[in-house]
Coordinates of C-alpha atoms in Angstrom, one line a residue:
M1054 CA -22.7 -34.7 30.9
S1055 CA -20.1 -33.8 33.4
A1056 CA -17.4 -31.2 32.6
V1057 CA -13.7 -31.9 32.5
P1058 CA -11.3 -29.1 33.4
D1059 CA -9.5 -27.8 30.3
M1060 CA -5.8 -28.2 30.9
S1061 CA -4.9 -28.2 27.2
G1062 CA -1.9 -26.3 25.7
R1063 CA 1.8 -26.7 26.0
R1064 CA 4.2 -26.7 28.9
R1065 CA 7.9 -26.2 28.7
L1066 CA 10.1 -27.1 31.7
V1067 CA 13.8 -26.9 32.3
V1068 CA 15.3 -29.4 34.7
G1069 CA 17.1 -27.7 37.5
S1070 CA 20.5 -28.6 39.0
D1071 CA 18.7 -30.0 42.2
V1072 CA 16.9 -32.7 40.3
D1073 CA 16.9 -36.1 42.1
Q1074 CA 17.1 -39.5 40.5
R1075 CA 13.4 -40.1 40.1
R1076 CA 12.0 -41.4 36.8
L1077 CA 10.6 -38.9 34.4
D1078 CA 6.9 -39.8 35.1
A1079 CA 7.4 -39.2 38.8
W1080 CA 9.3 -36.0 38.2
L1081 CA 6.5 -34.7 35.9
A1082 CA 3.9 -35.6 38.5
A1083 CA 5.8 -33.4 41.0
Q1084 CA 6.2 -30.5 38.6
L1085 CA 2.6 -30.6 37.3
P1086 CA 0.4 -31.5 40.3
E1087 CA -2.7 -30.4 38.4
L1088 CA -2.3 -33.5 36.2
S1089 CA -3.1 -37.0 37.4
R1090 CA -0.5 -39.8 37.3
S1091 CA -2.6 -41.7 34.8
R1092 CA -2.8 -38.7 32.5
I1093 CA 0.9 -38.2 32.6
A1094 CA 1.4 -41.9 31.8
R1095 CA -1.0 -41.5 28.8
L1096 CA 0.8 -38.4 27.6
L1097 CA 4.1 -40.3 27.7
A1098 CA 2.7 -43.3 26.0
D1099 CA 1.1 -41.3 23.2
G1100 CA 4.3 -39.3 22.4
H1101 CA 3.2 -36.0 23.8
V1102 CA 6.3 -35.5 25.9
L1103 CA 9.7 -34.6 24.4
V1104 CA 13.0 -34.3 26.2
N1105 CA 15.5 -32.2 24.3
G1106 CA 13.3 -32.6 21.2
Q1107 CA 13.2 -36.4 21.4
P1108 CA 10.3 -38.6 22.4
A1109 CA 10.5 -39.3 26.1
R1110 CA 10.2 -42.6 28.0
K1111 CA 8.6 -42.7 31.4
S1112 CA 11.5 -44.7 32.8
Q1113 CA 14.3 -42.3 31.7
R1114 CA 15.9 -40.0 34.3
P1115 CA 15.8 -36.3 33.8
E1116 CA 19.2 -34.6 33.9
P1117 CA 20.1 -31.0 34.8
G1118 CA 19.5 -28.7 31.9
D1119 CA 17.1 -31.0 30.0
V1120 CA 14.3 -29.2 28.3
V1121 CA 11.0 -31.0 28.7
E1122 CA 8.1 -30.1 26.4
I1123 CA 4.6 -31.4 27.2
E1124 CA 1.7 -31.1 24.7
L1125 CA -1.7 -31.3 26.5
P1126 CA -4.5 -32.2 24.1
P1127 CA -7.9 -30.7 25.0
P1128 CA -9.9 -33.1 27.2
V1129 CA -13.2 -34.6 26.4
S1130 CA -16.2 -35.2 28.6
D1131 CA -16.0 -38.1 31.0
T1132 CA -19.6 -39.2 30.4
L1133 CA -20.7 -41.1 27.3
E1134 CA -24.1 -41.9 26.0
P1135 CA -24.9 -45.0 24.0
E1136 CA -25.8 -44.4 20.3
P1137 CA -27.6 -46.9 18.0
I1138 CA -24.9 -46.9 15.4
P1139 CA -24.9 -50.2 13.3
L1140 CA -22.1 -52.6 14.1
D1141 CA -21.1 -55.8 12.3
I1142 CA -20.4 -58.1 15.3
V1143 CA -18.9 -61.3 13.8
Y1144 CA -18.5 -63.1 17.2
Q1145 CA -19.2 -62.7 20.8
D1146 CA -19.4 -64.6 24.1
E1147 CA -19.4 -63.7 27.8
D1148 CA -15.7 -62.5 27.6
I1149 CA -15.0 -61.1 24.2
A1150 CA -16.5 -59.7 21.0
V1151 CA -15.0 -59.5 17.5
L1152 CA -16.3 -56.9 15.1
N1153 CA -15.7 -55.8 11.6
K1154 CA -15.3 -52.0 11.8
P1155 CA -16.4 -50.0 8.7
A1156 CA -14.1 -47.3 7.4
G1157 CA -15.0 -43.8 8.5
L1158 CA -15.9 -44.7 12.1
V1159 CA -13.6 -43.2 14.8
V1160 CA -12.8 -45.7 17.5
H1161 CA -13.0 -43.5 20.7
P1162 CA -13.9 -39.9 21.6
A1163 CA -11.3 -37.2 20.9
P1164 CA -11.3 -33.5 20.1
G1165 CA -13.5 -33.1 17.1
H1166 CA -15.1 -36.5 17.6
R1167 CA -17.2 -36.2 20.8
R1168 CA -20.1 -38.3 19.4
G1169 CA -20.7 -41.0 16.8
T1170 CA -17.7 -43.1 17.7
L1171 CA -17.3 -46.9 17.9
V1172 CA -17.3 -46.6 21.7
H1173 CA -20.7 -44.9 21.6
A1174 CA -21.9 -47.8 19.4
L1175 CA -20.4 -50.5 21.7
L1176 CA -22.3 -49.0 24.7
H1177 CA -25.5 -49.4 22.8
H1178 CA -24.9 -53.0 21.5
L1179 CA -23.0 -54.5 24.4
T1180 CA -24.1 -54.0 28.0
D1181 CA -21.0 -55.6 29.5
L1182 CA -17.6 -54.0 28.7
S1183 CA -14.2 -54.0 30.4
G1184 CA -13.5 -50.8 32.2
I1185 CA -9.7 -51.1 32.0
G1186 CA -9.5 -48.7 29.1
G1187 CA -11.2 -46.0 31.1
V1188 CA -14.6 -44.3 30.5
L1189 CA -13.5 -43.1 27.1
R1190 CA -12.2 -46.5 25.8
P1191 CA -14.3 -49.2 27.5
G1192 CA -13.4 -52.7 26.2
I1193 CA -10.9 -51.4 23.6
V1194 CA -8.0 -53.9 23.4
H1195 CA -6.5 -52.4 20.3
R1196 CA -7.6 -49.7 17.9
L1197 CA -7.9 -49.1 14.1
D1198 CA -7.6 -45.7 12.4
R1199 CA -10.8 -44.0 11.4
D1200 CA -10.4 -44.8 7.7
T1201 CA -9.1 -48.3 8.2
S1202 CA -11.7 -51.1 8.1
G1203 CA -11.6 -54.6 9.5
L1204 CA -11.4 -56.7 12.6
M1205 CA -11.2 -55.4 16.1
L1206 CA -11.1 -57.3 19.4
I1207 CA -13.2 -56.1 22.3
A1208 CA -13.0 -57.3 26.0
K1209 CA -16.3 -57.6 27.9
N1210 CA -14.8 -57.9 31.4
D1211 CA -11.6 -56.8 33.1
A1212 CA -10.1 -60.3 33.4
A1213 CA -10.4 -60.8 29.7
H1214 CA -9.0 -57.4 29.0
R1215 CA -5.9 -58.0 31.2
T1216 CA -5.3 -61.4 29.6
L1217 CA -5.6 -60.0 26.0
A1218 CA -3.5 -56.9 26.7
A1219 CA -0.7 -59.2 28.1
A1220 CA -0.9 -61.4 25.0
L1221 CA -0.8 -58.3 22.8
K1222 CA 2.3 -57.1 24.7
R1223 CA 3.9 -60.6 24.3
R1224 CA 3.1 -60.4 20.5
E1225 CA 0.8 -63.3 20.7
V1226 CA -2.1 -61.6 19.0
R1227 CA -1.8 -62.0 15.2
R1228 CA -3.0 -59.1 13.2
I1229 CA -2.7 -59.2 9.4
Y1230 CA -3.8 -56.4 7.0
L1231 CA -4.2 -55.9 3.3
A1232 CA -2.8 -52.8 1.8
A1233 CA -2.2 -51.3 -1.6
A1234 CA 1.0 -49.3 -1.8
W1235 CA 2.4 -47.1 -4.6
G1236 CA 5.3 -48.4 -6.6
H1237 CA 6.8 -51.9 -6.2
L1238 CA 8.6 -53.5 -3.3
P1239 CA 12.2 -54.4 -4.1
T1240 CA 11.4 -58.1 -3.3
D1241 CA 8.3 -60.1 -2.5
D1242 CA 9.2 -60.1 1.2
V1243 CA 10.3 -57.1 3.2
V1244 CA 10.7 -56.5 6.9
V1245 CA 10.6 -52.9 8.2
D1246 CA 12.2 -52.7 11.7
Q1247 CA 12.2 -48.9 12.5
P1248 CA 11.2 -47.1 15.7
I1249 CA 8.1 -44.9 15.6
A1250 CA 7.2 -41.9 17.7
R1251 CA 5.2 -38.7 17.3
S1252 CA 6.8 -36.5 14.7
P1253 CA 8.9 -33.7 16.2
T1254 CA 7.9 -31.4 13.3
H1255 CA 4.3 -32.4 12.7
R1256 CA 2.8 -33.2 16.1
Q1257 CA -0.4 -34.6 14.6
R1258 CA 1.5 -37.3 12.8
M1259 CA 3.7 -40.2 13.7
A1260 CA 7.1 -40.8 12.1
V1261 CA 10.2 -43.0 12.1
V1262 CA 12.2 -41.3 14.9
E1263 CA 15.5 -42.4 16.5
G1264 CA 14.8 -43.2 20.1
G1265 CA 11.1 -44.0 19.4
R1266 CA 9.2 -47.1 20.4
P1267 CA 10.3 -50.3 18.6
A1268 CA 8.2 -51.2 15.6
R1269 CA 8.4 -54.1 13.2
T1270 CA 6.2 -54.8 10.2
R1271 CA 6.5 -57.8 7.9
L1272 CA 5.4 -57.2 4.3
H1273 CA 4.6 -59.7 1.6
R1274 CA 3.6 -58.9 -2.0
L1275 CA 0.4 -60.7 -3.0
E1276 CA -0.1 -59.0 -6.4
R1277 CA 2.0 -56.8 -8.6
W1278 CA -0.2 -54.2 -10.3
R1279 CA 0.9 -51.7 -13.0
A1280 CA 2.2 -49.1 -10.6
A1281 CA 1.3 -50.4 -7.2
D1282 CA 1.4 -53.6 -5.1
L1283 CA -1.3 -55.4 -3.1
I1284 CA 0.5 -56.2 0.1
R1285 CA -0.1 -58.5 3.1
A1286 CA 1.2 -56.6 6.2
E1287 CA 1.7 -58.4 9.5
L1288 CA 2.3 -56.5 12.7
D1289 CA 4.9 -57.7 15.1
T1290 CA 4.2 -54.5 17.2
G1291 CA 1.2 -52.2 17.2
R1292 CA 2.3 -48.6 17.1
T1293 CA 0.0 -45.8 16.1
H1294 CA -0.3 -45.7 12.2
Q1295 CA 2.5 -48.3 12.1
I1296 CA 1.8 -49.8 8.6
R1297 CA 1.2 -46.4 7.0
V1298 CA 4.3 -44.9 8.6
H1299 CA 6.6 -47.8 7.7
L1300 CA 5.3 -48.0 4.1
A1301 CA 5.8 -44.3 3.6
H1302 CA 9.3 -44.5 5.2
I1303 CA 10.4 -47.0 2.6
G1304 CA 9.0 -45.0 -0.3
H1305 CA 5.8 -47.0 -0.9
P1306 CA 3.0 -45.1 0.9
V1307 CA -0.5 -46.6 1.1
V1308 CA -2.8 -45.7 -1.8
G1309 CA -5.3 -43.1 -0.8
D1310 CA -3.5 -42.1 2.4
A1311 CA -4.1 -38.4 2.8
V1312 CA -1.7 -38.0 5.7
Y1313 CA 1.3 -40.1 4.8
G1314 CA 0.7 -40.6 1.1
G1315 CA 3.0 -37.8 -0.1
A1316 CA 2.5 -37.0 -3.7
G1317 CA 0.3 -40.0 -4.2
A1318 CA -0.5 -40.7 -7.8
R1319 CA 1.5 -37.6 -8.7
G1320 CA 4.6 -39.4 -7.7
I1321 CA 4.1 -41.9 -10.5
S1322 CA 5.6 -40.7 -13.7
G1323 CA 5.7 -41.6 -17.3
R1324 CA 3.2 -43.9 -19.0
D1325 CA 1.9 -45.2 -15.6
Q1326 CA 0.8 -41.8 -14.3
A1327 CA -2.7 -41.9 -15.9
W1328 CA -3.2 -45.4 -14.5
A1329 CA -2.2 -44.2 -11.1
R1330 CA -4.5 -41.2 -11.1
E1331 CA -7.4 -43.4 -12.1
L1332 CA -6.6 -45.9 -9.3
E1333 CA -6.4 -43.0 -6.8
R1334 CA -9.8 -41.7 -8.1
R1335 CA -11.3 -45.2 -7.6
T1336 CA -9.9 -45.6 -4.1
P1337 CA -12.3 -43.6 -1.8
R1338 CA -10.0 -43.8 1.3
Q1339 CA -6.7 -45.2 2.4
F1340 CA -6.4 -48.8 1.0
L1341 CA -5.9 -50.5 4.4
H1342 CA -8.0 -53.3 5.8
A1343 CA -7.5 -55.5 9.0
A1344 CA -8.2 -58.8 7.3
E1345 CA -7.1 -61.5 9.8
L1346 CA -7.1 -61.7 13.6
G1347 CA -5.8 -64.6 15.7
F1348 CA -5.4 -65.0 19.4
R1349 CA -6.1 -67.5 22.3
H1350 CA -9.4 -67.1 24.1
P1351 CA -8.7 -65.3 27.4
R1352 CA -10.8 -67.8 29.5
T1353 CA -10.5 -71.2 27.6
D1354 CA -7.1 -70.7 25.9
A1355 CA -8.6 -72.1 22.8
P1356 CA -7.1 -70.8 19.5
M1357 CA -9.4 -68.2 17.8
R1358 CA -9.1 -67.0 14.2
F1359 CA -11.2 -64.7 12.2
E1360 CA -11.1 -63.3 8.6
A1361 CA -12.8 -60.3 7.1
P1362 CA -12.8 -60.0 3.3
L1363 CA -12.0 -56.7 1.6
P1364 CA -15.1 -54.4 1.8
E1365 CA -16.8 -53.4 -1.4
D1366 CA -15.1 -50.1 -1.9
L1367 CA -11.6 -51.6 -1.9
T1368 CA -12.6 -54.7 -3.8
A1369 CA -13.9 -52.5 -6.6
A1370 CA -10.6 -50.6 -6.7
A1371 CA -8.5 -53.8 -6.7
E1372 CA -10.6 -55.4 -9.5
W1373 CA -10.0 -52.4 -11.7
A1374 CA -6.2 -52.4 -10.8
R1375 CA -5.9 -56.1 -11.8
G1376 CA -7.3 -55.4 -15.2
G1377 CA -5.3 -52.2 -15.8

């Protein structure tokens, strides 16, 4: 496996008075020649660049006196080996594959997860994958969190990847999730339209941040349980951790969410507290599942729609909650 130079750590730059009118991404490329333009673009897209403490956009223009902070995550190897990890592939043809990802499977290699990822499994099960995502993300059109189960779309060639990525950007890929959230929504239908970026205070988390990337989630209550709701969540955008961040922001975090769940069952008081603690005990991970996926086929333009029922672990928790 080939080595990748370690350029991890933090950089802090102060924009001088002689700054020109170049965009931020071009300015950073000039200031940090050891980084490729593609890595700078990825750092900006993933929220690892702050200007005066706020998430940066690649198109903004640096001004004299601006403080630019760059977080450089440790790199991973640029060579991957296929691994015979079982996959539930629900559909595939010469252009695409749709799979039902189990909870606990990390999508692509990252620090702490250099082996045993979905990408390693894809390399074993599918011999033809798009290269647009780079060597670490072959075929990955969109991703799911490690502890989120459900449907994912994979591109098997570059033409399909470009078409699907453009459809995703135009919000023409329908992604619907099932989630259990603490407490009760104020009404059966709620729209959360709040920007998301990397948290300025907890850099491993995302948060609702002024100036972040636009994010919109449509919520519909399917079932009202004793101290939680079963919710249908539809993404209008696809920001990192979007549903989890938006539900936490409005005070109804996902049941079992160790990162954004706050007090979890401890936040439920009175007679419902024992019920909430039991639901938490019966929920082995965050209660979030990608249940529906709809899009047009990148070659034929035919409408495609797939559904994945709740897996056994979440089904058992929901059945108990209904009877509680």
